[in-house]
Structures are given as structure tokens and as C-alpha cells.
Short mmCIF file of C-alpha atoms and ligand atoms in Angstrom, two decimals:
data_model
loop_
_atom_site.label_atom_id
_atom_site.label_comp_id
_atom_site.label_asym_id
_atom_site.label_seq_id
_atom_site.Cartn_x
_atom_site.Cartn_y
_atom_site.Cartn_z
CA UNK A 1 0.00 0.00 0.00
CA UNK A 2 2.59 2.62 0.89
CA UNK A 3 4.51 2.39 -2.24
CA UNK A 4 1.57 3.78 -3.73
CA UNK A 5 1.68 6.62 -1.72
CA UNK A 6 3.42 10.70 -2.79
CA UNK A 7 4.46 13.27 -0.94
CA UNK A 8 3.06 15.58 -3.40
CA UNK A 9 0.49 18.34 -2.80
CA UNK A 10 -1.84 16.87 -5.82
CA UNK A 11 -2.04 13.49 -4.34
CA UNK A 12 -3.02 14.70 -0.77
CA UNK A 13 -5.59 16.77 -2.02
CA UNK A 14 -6.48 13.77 -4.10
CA UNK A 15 -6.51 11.57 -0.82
CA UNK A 16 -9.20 14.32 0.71
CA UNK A 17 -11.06 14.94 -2.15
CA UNK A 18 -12.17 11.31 -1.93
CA UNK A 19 -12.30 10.93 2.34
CA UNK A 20 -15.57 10.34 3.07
CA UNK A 21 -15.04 11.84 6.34
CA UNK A 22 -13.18 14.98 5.16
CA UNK A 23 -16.09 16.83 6.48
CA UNK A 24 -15.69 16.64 10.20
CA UNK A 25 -12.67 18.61 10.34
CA UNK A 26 -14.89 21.80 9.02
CA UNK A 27 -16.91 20.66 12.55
CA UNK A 28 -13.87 21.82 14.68
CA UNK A 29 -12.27 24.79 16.12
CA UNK A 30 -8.77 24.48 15.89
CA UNK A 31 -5.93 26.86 17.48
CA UNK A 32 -4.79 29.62 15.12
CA UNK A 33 -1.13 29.65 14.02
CA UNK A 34 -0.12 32.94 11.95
CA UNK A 35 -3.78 33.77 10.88
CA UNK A 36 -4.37 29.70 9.58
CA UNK A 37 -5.64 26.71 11.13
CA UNK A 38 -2.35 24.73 13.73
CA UNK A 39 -1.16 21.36 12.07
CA UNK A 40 -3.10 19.35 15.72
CA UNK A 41 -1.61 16.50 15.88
CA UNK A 42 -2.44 16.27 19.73
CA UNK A 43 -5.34 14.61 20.00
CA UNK A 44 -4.03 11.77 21.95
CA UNK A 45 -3.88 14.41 24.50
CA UNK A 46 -6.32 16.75 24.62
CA UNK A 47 -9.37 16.15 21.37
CA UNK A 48 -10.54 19.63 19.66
CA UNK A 49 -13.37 21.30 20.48
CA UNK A 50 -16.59 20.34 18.42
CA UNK A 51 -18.10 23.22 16.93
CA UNK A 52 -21.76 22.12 17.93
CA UNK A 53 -20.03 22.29 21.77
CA UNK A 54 -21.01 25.47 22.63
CA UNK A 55 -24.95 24.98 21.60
CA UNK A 56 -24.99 21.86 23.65
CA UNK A 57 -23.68 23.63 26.93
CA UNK A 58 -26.24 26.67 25.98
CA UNK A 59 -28.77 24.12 25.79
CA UNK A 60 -28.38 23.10 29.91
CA UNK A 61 -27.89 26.84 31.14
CA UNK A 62 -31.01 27.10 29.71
CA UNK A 63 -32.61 24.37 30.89
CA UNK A 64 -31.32 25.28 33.99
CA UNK A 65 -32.35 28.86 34.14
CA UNK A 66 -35.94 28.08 33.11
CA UNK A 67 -36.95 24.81 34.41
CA UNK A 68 -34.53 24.26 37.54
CA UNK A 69 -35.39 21.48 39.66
CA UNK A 70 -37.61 20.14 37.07
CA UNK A 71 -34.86 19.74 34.44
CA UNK A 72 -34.23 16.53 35.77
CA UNK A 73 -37.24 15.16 34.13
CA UNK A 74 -38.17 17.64 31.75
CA UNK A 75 -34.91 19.26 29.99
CA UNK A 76 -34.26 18.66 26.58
CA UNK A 77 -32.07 15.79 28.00
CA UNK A 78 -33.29 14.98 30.95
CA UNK A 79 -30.97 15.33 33.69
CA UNK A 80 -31.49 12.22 35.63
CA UNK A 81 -30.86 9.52 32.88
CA UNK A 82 -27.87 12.17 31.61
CA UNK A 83 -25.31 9.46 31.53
CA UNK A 84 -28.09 6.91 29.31
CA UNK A 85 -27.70 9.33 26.06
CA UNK A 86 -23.67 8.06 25.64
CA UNK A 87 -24.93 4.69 25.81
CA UNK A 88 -25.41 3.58 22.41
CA UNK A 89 -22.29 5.40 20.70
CA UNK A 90 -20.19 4.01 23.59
CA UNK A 91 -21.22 0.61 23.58
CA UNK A 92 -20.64 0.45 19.30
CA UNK A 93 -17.01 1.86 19.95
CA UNK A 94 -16.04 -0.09 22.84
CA UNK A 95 -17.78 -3.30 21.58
CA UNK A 96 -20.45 -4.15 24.31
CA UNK A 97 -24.37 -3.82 25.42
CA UNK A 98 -25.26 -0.48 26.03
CA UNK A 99 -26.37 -1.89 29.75
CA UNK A 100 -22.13 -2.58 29.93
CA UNK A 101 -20.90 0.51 29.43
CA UNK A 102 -21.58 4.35 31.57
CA UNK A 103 -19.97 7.72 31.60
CA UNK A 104 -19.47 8.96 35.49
CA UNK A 105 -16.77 10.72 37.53
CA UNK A 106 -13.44 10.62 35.76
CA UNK A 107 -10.59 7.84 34.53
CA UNK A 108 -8.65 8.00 37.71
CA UNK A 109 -11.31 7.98 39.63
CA UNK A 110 -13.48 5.65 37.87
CA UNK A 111 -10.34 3.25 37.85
CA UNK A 112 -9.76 3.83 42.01
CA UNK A 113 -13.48 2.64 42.02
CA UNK A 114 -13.66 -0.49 39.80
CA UNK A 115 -10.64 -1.49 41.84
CA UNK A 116 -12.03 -1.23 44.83
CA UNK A 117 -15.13 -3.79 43.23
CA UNK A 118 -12.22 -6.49 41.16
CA UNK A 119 -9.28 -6.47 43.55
CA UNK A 120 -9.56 -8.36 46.66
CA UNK A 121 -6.38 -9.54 47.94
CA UNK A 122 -6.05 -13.00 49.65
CA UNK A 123 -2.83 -14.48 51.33
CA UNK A 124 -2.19 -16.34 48.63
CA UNK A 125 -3.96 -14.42 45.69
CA UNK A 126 -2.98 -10.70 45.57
CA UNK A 127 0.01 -9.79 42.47
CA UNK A 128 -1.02 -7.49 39.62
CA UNK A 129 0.84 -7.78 36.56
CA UNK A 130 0.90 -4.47 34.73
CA UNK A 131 3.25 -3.23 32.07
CA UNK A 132 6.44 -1.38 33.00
CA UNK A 133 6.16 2.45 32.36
CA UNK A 134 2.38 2.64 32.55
CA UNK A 135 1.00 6.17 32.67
CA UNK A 136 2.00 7.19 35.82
CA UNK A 137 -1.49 8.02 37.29
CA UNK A 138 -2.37 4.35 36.63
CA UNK A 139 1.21 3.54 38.72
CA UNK A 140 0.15 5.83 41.44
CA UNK A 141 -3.61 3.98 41.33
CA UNK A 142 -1.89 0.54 41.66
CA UNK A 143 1.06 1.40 44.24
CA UNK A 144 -1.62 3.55 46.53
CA UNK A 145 -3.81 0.58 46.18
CA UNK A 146 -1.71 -1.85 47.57
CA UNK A 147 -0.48 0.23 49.90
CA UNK A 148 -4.14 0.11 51.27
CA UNK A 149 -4.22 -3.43 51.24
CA UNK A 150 -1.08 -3.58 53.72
CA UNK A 151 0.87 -5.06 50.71
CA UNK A 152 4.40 -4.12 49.76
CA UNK A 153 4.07 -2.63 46.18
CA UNK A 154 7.66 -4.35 45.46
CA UNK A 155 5.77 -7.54 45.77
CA UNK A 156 2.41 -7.27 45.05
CA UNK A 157 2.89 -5.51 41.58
CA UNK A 158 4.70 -7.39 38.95
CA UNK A 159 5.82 -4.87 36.06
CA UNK A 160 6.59 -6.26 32.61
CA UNK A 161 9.75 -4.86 30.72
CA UNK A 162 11.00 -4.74 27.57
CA UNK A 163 13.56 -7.08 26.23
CA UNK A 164 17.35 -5.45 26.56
CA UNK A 165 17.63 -2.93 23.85
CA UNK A 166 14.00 -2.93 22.82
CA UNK A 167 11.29 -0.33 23.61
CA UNK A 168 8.26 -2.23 23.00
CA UNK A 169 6.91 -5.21 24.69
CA UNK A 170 6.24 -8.92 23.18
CA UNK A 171 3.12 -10.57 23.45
CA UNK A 172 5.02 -13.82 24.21
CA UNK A 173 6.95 -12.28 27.46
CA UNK A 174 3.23 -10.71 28.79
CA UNK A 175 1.31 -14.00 28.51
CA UNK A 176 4.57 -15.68 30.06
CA UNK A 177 4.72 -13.32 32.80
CA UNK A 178 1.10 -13.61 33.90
CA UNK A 179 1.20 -17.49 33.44
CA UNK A 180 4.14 -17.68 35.85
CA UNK A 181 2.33 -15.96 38.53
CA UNK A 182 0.03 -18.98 38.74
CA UNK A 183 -2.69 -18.60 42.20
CA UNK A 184 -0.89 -15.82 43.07
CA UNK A 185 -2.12 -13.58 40.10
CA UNK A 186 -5.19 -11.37 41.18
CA UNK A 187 -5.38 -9.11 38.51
CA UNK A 188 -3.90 -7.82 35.57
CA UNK A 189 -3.80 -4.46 34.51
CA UNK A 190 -3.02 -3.06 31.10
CA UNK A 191 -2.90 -0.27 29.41
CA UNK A 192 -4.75 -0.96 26.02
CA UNK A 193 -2.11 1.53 24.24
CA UNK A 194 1.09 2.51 26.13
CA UNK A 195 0.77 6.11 25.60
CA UNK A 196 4.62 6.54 25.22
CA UNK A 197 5.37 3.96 22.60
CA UNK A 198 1.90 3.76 21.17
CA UNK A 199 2.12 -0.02 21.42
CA UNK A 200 -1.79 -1.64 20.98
CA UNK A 201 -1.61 -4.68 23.02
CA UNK A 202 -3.26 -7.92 22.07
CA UNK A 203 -6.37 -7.61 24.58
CA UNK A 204 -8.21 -11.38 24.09
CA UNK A 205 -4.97 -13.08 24.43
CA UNK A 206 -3.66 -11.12 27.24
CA UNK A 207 -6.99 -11.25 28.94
CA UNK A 208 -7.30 -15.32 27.91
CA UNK A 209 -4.20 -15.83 29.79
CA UNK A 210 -5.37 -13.54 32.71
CA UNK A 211 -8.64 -15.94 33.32
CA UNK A 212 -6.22 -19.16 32.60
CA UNK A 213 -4.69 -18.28 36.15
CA UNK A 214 -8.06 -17.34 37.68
CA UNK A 215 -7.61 -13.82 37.74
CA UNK A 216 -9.59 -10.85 36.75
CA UNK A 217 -7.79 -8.40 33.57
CA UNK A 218 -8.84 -4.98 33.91
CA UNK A 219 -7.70 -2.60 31.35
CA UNK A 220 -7.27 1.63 30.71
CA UNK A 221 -8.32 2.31 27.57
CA UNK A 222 -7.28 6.01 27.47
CA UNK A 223 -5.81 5.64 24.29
CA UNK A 224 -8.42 3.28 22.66
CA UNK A 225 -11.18 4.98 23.16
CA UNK A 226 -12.66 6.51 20.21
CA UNK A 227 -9.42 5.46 18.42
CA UNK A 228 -9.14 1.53 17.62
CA UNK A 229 -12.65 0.10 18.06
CA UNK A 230 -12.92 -2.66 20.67
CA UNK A 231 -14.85 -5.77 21.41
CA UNK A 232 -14.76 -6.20 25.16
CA UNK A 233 -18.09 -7.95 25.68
CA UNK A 234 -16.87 -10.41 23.39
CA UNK A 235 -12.98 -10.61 24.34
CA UNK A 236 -14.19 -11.32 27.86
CA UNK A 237 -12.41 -8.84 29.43
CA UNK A 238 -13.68 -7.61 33.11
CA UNK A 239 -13.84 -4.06 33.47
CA UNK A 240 -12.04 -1.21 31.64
CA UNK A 241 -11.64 2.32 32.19
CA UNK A 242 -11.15 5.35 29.60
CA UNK A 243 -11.40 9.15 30.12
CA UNK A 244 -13.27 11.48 27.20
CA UNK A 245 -10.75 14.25 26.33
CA UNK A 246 -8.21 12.18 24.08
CA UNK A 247 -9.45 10.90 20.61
CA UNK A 248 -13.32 11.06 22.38
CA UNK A 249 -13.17 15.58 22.28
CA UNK A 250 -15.13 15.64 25.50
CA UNK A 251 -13.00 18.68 26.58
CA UNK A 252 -10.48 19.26 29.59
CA UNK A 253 -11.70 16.53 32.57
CA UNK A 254 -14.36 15.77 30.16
CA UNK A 255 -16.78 12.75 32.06
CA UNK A 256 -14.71 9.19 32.29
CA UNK A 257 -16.23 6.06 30.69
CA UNK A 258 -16.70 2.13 32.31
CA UNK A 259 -17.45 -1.13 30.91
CA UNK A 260 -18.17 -4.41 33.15
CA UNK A 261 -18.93 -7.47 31.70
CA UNK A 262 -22.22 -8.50 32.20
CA UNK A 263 -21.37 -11.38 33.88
CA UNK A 264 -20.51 -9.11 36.65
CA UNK A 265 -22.28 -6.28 35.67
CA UNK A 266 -25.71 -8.15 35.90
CA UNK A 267 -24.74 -9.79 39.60
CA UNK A 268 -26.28 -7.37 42.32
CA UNK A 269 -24.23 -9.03 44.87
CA UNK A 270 -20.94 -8.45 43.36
CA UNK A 271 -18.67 -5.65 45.62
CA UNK A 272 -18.47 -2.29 45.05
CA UNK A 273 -18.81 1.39 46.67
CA UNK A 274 -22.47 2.74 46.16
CA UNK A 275 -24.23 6.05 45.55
CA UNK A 276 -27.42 6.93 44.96
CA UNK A 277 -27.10 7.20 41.16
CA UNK A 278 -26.53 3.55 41.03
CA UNK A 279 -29.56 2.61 42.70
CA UNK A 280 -32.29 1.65 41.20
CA UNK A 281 -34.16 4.57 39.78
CA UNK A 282 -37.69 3.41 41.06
CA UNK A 283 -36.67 2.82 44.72
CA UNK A 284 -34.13 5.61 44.59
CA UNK A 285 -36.20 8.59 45.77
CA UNK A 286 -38.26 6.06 48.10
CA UNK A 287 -34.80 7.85 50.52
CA UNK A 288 -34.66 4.20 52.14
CA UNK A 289 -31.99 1.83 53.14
CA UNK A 290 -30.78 -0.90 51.24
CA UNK A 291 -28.68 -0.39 48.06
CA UNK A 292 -30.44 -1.89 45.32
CA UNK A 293 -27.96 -1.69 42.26
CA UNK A 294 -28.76 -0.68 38.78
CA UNK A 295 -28.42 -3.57 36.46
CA UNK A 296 -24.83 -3.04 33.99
CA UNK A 297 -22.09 -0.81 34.15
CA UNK A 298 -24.58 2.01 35.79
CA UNK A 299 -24.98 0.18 38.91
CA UNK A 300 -21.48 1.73 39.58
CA UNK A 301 -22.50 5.19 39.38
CA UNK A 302 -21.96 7.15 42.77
CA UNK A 303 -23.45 10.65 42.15
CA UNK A 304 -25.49 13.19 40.43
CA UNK A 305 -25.00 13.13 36.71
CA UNK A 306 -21.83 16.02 35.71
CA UNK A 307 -24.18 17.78 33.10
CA UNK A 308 -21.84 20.41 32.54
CA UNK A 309 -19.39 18.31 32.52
CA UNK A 310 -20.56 15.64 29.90
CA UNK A 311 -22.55 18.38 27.43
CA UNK A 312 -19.89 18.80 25.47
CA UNK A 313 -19.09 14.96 24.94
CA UNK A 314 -22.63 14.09 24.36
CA UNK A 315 -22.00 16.75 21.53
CA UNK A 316 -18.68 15.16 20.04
CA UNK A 317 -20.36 12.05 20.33
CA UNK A 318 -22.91 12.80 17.73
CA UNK A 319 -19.94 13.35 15.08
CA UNK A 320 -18.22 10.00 16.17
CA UNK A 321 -21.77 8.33 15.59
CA UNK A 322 -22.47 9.83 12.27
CA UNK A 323 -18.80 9.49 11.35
CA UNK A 324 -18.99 5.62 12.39
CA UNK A 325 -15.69 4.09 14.81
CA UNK A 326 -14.85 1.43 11.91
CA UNK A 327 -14.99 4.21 8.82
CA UNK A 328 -12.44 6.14 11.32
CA UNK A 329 -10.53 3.29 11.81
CA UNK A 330 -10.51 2.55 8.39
CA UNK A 331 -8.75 6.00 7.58
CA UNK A 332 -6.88 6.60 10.60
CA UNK A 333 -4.80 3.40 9.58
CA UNK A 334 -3.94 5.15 6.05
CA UNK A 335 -3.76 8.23 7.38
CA UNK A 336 -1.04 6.93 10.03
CA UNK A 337 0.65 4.88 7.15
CA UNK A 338 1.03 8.22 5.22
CA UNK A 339 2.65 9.90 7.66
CA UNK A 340 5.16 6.96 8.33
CA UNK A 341 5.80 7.26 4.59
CA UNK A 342 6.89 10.74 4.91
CA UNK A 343 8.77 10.41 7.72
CA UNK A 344 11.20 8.18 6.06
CA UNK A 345 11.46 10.77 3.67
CA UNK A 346 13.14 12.92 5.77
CA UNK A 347 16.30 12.88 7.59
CA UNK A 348 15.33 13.08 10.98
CA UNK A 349 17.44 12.04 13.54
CA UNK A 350 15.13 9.63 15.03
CA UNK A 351 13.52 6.53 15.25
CA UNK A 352 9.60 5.27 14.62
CA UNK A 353 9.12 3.20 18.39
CA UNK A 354 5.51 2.79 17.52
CA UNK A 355 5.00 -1.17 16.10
CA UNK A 356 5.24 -0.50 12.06
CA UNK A 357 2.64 -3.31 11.81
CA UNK A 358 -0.62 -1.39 12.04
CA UNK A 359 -2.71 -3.93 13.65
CA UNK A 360 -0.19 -2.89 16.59
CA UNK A 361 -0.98 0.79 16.75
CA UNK A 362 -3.63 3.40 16.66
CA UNK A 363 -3.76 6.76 15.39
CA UNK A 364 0.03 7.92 17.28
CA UNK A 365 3.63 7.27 16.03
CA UNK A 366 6.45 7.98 18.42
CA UNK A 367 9.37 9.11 17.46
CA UNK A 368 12.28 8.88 19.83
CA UNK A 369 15.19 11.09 19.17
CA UNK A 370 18.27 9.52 21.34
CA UNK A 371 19.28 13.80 21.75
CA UNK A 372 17.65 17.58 20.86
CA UNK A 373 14.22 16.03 21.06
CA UNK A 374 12.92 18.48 23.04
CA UNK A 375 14.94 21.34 20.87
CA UNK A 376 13.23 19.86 17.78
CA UNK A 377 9.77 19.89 19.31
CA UNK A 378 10.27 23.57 20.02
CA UNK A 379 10.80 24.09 16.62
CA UNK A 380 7.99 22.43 15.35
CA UNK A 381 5.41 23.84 17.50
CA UNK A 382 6.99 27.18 16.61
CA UNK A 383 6.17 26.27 13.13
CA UNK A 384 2.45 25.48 13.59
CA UNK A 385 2.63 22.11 14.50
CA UNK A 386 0.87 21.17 17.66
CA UNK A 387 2.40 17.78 19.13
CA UNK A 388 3.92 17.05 22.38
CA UNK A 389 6.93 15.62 23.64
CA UNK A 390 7.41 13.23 26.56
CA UNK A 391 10.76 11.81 28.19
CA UNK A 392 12.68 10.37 27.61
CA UNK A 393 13.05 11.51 24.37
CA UNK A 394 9.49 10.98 22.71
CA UNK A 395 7.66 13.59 20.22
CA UNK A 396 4.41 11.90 20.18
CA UNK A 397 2.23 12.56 16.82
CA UNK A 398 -1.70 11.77 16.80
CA UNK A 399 -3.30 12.43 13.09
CA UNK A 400 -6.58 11.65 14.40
CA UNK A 401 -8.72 10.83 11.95
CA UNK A 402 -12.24 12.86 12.61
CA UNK A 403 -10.40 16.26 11.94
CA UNK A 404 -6.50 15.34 10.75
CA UNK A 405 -6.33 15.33 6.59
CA UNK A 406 -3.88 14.23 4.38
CA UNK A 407 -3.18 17.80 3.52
CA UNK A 408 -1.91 18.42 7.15
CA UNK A 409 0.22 15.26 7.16
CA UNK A 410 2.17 16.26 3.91
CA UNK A 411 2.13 20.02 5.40
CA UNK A 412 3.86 18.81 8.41
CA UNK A 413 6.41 17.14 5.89
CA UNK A 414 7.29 20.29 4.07
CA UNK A 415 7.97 21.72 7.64
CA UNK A 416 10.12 19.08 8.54
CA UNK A 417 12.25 19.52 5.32
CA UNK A 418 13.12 22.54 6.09
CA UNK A 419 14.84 22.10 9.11
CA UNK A 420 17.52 20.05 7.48
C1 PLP B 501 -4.65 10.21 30.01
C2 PLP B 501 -4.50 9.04 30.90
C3 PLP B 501 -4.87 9.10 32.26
C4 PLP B 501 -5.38 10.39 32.87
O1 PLP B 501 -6.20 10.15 33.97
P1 PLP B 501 -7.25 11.25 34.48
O2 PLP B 501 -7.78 10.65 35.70
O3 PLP B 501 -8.27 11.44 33.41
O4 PLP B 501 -6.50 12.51 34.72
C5 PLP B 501 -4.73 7.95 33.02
N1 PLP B 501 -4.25 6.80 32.49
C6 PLP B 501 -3.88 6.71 31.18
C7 PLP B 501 -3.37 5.43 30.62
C8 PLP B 501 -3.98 7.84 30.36
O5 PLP B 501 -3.59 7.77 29.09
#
């Protein structure tokens, strides 16, 4: 495929003139470099903001201003089932029942939460395999966690690294990892992308091997979410946690998303922290005792819907479900290819550490520069270009595919040229 690629102006345009989706990115406001439109390749980070956003949060301060209390029921989106209207777009990206998935609180916390529901520490059955170099709020989660427990994090947590010399992890040394913790493996817990090396990880097998040993896998899906579409329900994984502000555009500390399998989800009895927004809506307001969980993913819901917070993602969500997760997939994977094309077109003193298979990767190459990384990320952010750099080493480019075009992938090119 990539030989048939340019890095001419007339076959980018040609690229967008036939993208079916090279609509959306009229949908977004971007930041404003010299009087045009940044080069955002940041969405991994922080998604755009969807022009239909500021409608949506109009929509509540009006609600709000003319029908207070009684927006709950009779607001253009009612109040109380808030978190119900991401159901359906949620559930087709992240490959479950709508009853499997909710929007509540945010990643860390929604992660902090789940936890508190899947790990349960025994003498004997208590280790966590997770992958060396995980985001570090998801290391702080884990190590505070165990802490809690009484457990000494040295012990209990069981990070995987990369082979000497290499940056990204094989499947072969996760599944043998988790299979040599045997009874003692509670949990694993996986990032479904790294977010430095942009590494997808093989979920079903990893989670396979995970329920092989009798343990639960829990995953973050940060980096998936709205990105690679997923099949949890049907991979059998437990639980997973994602935040909305990445490739989902939900805006800064934008509403967090869960899935639980039903097979835990639908289980009334199975542990967890509860709130009133996970009880049942019929007894709810009855003000009695006894916790009577919502069937699915909801049943972990703790408090009053964030409508502020979530307007804005129920807006981008509208775009993802008109734009449709596998037609976004389906470009992001050429548009990421392009880009890799034109990077070996230039002489940039760095490497790709993202897999070059794309079945391994989402919408993000990495490219590690051994020295000046940060001096070269100056430079292009100075010319337009809005990426980001992480150490050690890492510029970190997301062409996401709702709003990136193949113009701004050869633009970024040109740039690059001329800083040889
Ligand atoms: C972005 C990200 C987070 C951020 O957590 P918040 O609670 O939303 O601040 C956590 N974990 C991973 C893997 C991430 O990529």
C-alpha cells in the first residue's frame, strides 16, 4: 500500500477529495497559528473542540435557568438519565451492550473505584501484573492501592519490561509473565495503548491468559477509546476504564467512561462502593436503606449526573456516531501509514518506536530522538505544528482521523524539510 503513496500536494488533495469523512474537520475549532488553522496532531492528549459544543452547553444553562429542579425530568435531555444518552455510541465503539458501558466521575477515579469492586487480595492471591512504564497516574492507582491493602508494592505488583535494547513489549513475554504468577495472580492491569510507545496490546490473548490463572484483567483504555474500536463484551475482558478528552473531544476533565462485563455487571451481589445514582431509579427517591444496584455498568454510578461536565461529549459524540468508529478506523490506519511514509522521507534524527505493523498501533507514532528532542519539538510547534513531547526523548504525533487530513500530514512534511 505505501509504495503507492506521494508526498506531493496533488495526491493529498487527491486523498481528501475522496475521504468520506473529510467533512468533520470543518466541525472543529482548531488553534490559530499565523492567521491559519495549527497542524493538531495532539489529540491523543487533549481532542478539539466540536463546533456544535457550545450549543450543547447553551442548551443546559437554559434548561437550567428556566426549568430548575424540574430539568431533571423535563430538559431537553433529561438530567437524571444524563449518563443513558452516551450509551449507544459508547457501547458500538467499545464493543459491548449499552447496559455494559456508563460515563461517570473521571478515569482516575473511575479506575480507584472499579478497583475497589475487582481487587480483593487474599494471602495467597494478591500480584497485579501491569506493564512497566504505565501512565504514571495508573502507577500511582496501583502502588496507593496496595499500599491500602497492607501489601508491599515491590511484591504485590509485577511490572513487565522490555527485552534489553528494545522499547516495546512482546506478546510472548506478557502472557509468560502472567502465566508464571500462577494462584498468586489477582489481577492484571493493562494499558490498552502505552501512551509513550503507542504499542496496541493484544487484549483477548492477554486477557485469555489472565482468566487461565483465575484472575480478573482490567484494562485503561485512554488511548483506545474513540481510536481503535474494541470488542470487550466479546474478548471477555472484566472491566475497563477510559477518560473522554483524548481521541473522544469531550473537553479538559471531560466525564470518564466504564465497561463491566455482564457477567458481573448483571450480579447485584458483586462488591463495590455505592451512591445513589446507582440505585435503582424506582426505589431511589423512596430515601430508604438498602442499596439496590442498577443492572450493567450504571450500577457503579456514585453521584449526580456532571451535566456540565458531559454536554460537550454528548456533543462530540454525535460526530463520532455519524462518522462511524470502523470508517475512522478505516482512515486513521492510512492516514497513520502516510505519515510513516513521509517520515522516512526525511532525515530526521530519530527513530519510529511505535509497532510498524498497524494492527499494533492506533492513530500515534512515536518518534524517539536519542538527543535535541525536546529542541526539535520547540521548533515544530513554533512552526504550527501542535504535538507534544514526553521523556525520555518521545515527540508523540496523533493524526486523528475525525479532523486530521492528508493535507496536514504532507504540510507537516514540508515543515520538517526545512529544518535540514
Ligand atoms: C490520560 C491518561 C490518564 C489520565 O487520567 P485522568 O484521571 O483522566 O486525569 C490515566 N491513564 C492513562 C493510561 C492515560 O492515558
Amino acid at each position: 500500500m505505501n509504495t503507492a503513496f506521494q508526498p506531493t500536494i496533488s495526491f493529498a488533495a487527491a486523498q481528501d477529495m475522496s475521504d468520506g469523512l473529510a467533512s468533520f474537520k470543518s466541525k472543529f475549532h482548531f488553534p490559530q497559528h499565523e492567521g491559519k488553522d495549527a497542524i493538531y496532531f495532539c489529540g491523543n492528549s487533549l481532542g478539539l473542540q466540536a463546533r456544535s459544543v457550545e450549543a450543547a452547553i447553551r442548551q443546559e444553562l437554559e434548561d437550567w435557568r428556566n426549568l430548575a429542579v424540574e430539568g431533571y425530568f423535563r430538559a431537553k435531555n433529561p438530567w437524571l438519565f444524563y449518563h443513558t444518552h452516551f450509551s449507544e455510541t459508547m457501547a458500538g465503539m467499545m464493543g459491548c451492550s449499552p447496559e455494559e458501558v456508563t460515563v461517570m466521575n473521571t478515569l482516575t477515579v473511575n479506575l480507584h473505584l472499579i478497583l475497589q469492586s475487582f481487587y480483593r487480595p487474599t494471602k495467597e492471591r494478591y500480584r497485579i501484573v501491569m506493564e512497566a512504564g504505565a501512565f504514571p497516574s495508573d502507577q500511582y492507582a496501583l502502588e496507593t492501592l496496595v499500599r491500602l491493602h497492607g501489601l508491599d508494592p515491590d511484591d504485590a505488583l509485577v511490572e513487565i519490561h522490555p527485552r534489553e535494547g528494545e522499547k516495546l513489549l512482546r506478546t510472548e513475554d506478557i502472557l509468560d509473565t502472567i502465566a508464571r504468577q500462577g494462584n498468586s495472580l489477582a489481577m492484571t492491569l493493562m494499558g490498552g495503548i502505552n501512551y509513550y510507545t503507542g504499542q496496541f496490546y493484544d487484549i483477548p490473548a492477554i486477557t485469555a491468559a489472565a482468566h487461565q490463572q483465575g484472575a480478573y484483567a482490567g484494562w485503561d483504555l485512554a488511548h483506545v477509546a474513540g481510536n481503535i474500536p474494541v470488542q470487550l463484551h466479546d474478548w471477555n475482558t472484566d472491566f475497563a476504564v477510559w477518560c473522554s478528552y483524548k481521541y473522544l473531544n469531550g473537553g479538559p476533565g471531560a466525564a470518564g467512561g466504564l465497561f463491566v462485563h455482564e457477567r458481573h455487571g448483571n450480579d447485584p451481589a458483586f462488591p463495590r462502593l455505592g451512591g445513589w445514582w446507582g440505585n435503582d431509579e424506582k426505589t431511589r427517591f423512596r430515601m430508604e436503606k438498602g442499596f439496590v444496584p442498577k443492572p450493567g455498568a450504571a450500577g457503579w454510578q456514585i453521584s449526580t449526573a456532571q451535566v456540565f461536565n458531559m454536554a460537550a461529549l454528548k456533543a462530540s459524540l454525535e460526530l463520532f456516531k455519524d462518522a462511524g468508529i470502523e470508517n475512522l478506523r478505516a482512515k486513521s490506519l492510512r492516514l497513520t501509514a502516510y505519515l510513516e511514509f513521509l517520515l522516512g522521507q526525511t532525515s530526521l534524527p530519530c527513530e519510529i518506536i511505535t509497532p510498524g505493523d498497524p494492527q499494533q498501533r492506533g492513530a500515534q507514532l512515536s518518534l524517539f530522538f536519542p538527543k535535541d528532542g525536546t529542541a526539535i519539538h520547540a521548533r515544530m510547534m513554533e512552526s504550527g505544528i501542535i504535538c507534544d513531547y514526553r521523556e525520555p526523548g518521545v515527540i508523540r504525533l496523533a493524526p486523528a482521523p475525525l479532523y486530521c487530513s492528508y493535507a496536514d500530514v504532507l504540510r507537516f512534511h514540508d515543515v520538517l524539510k526545512s529544518f535540514s
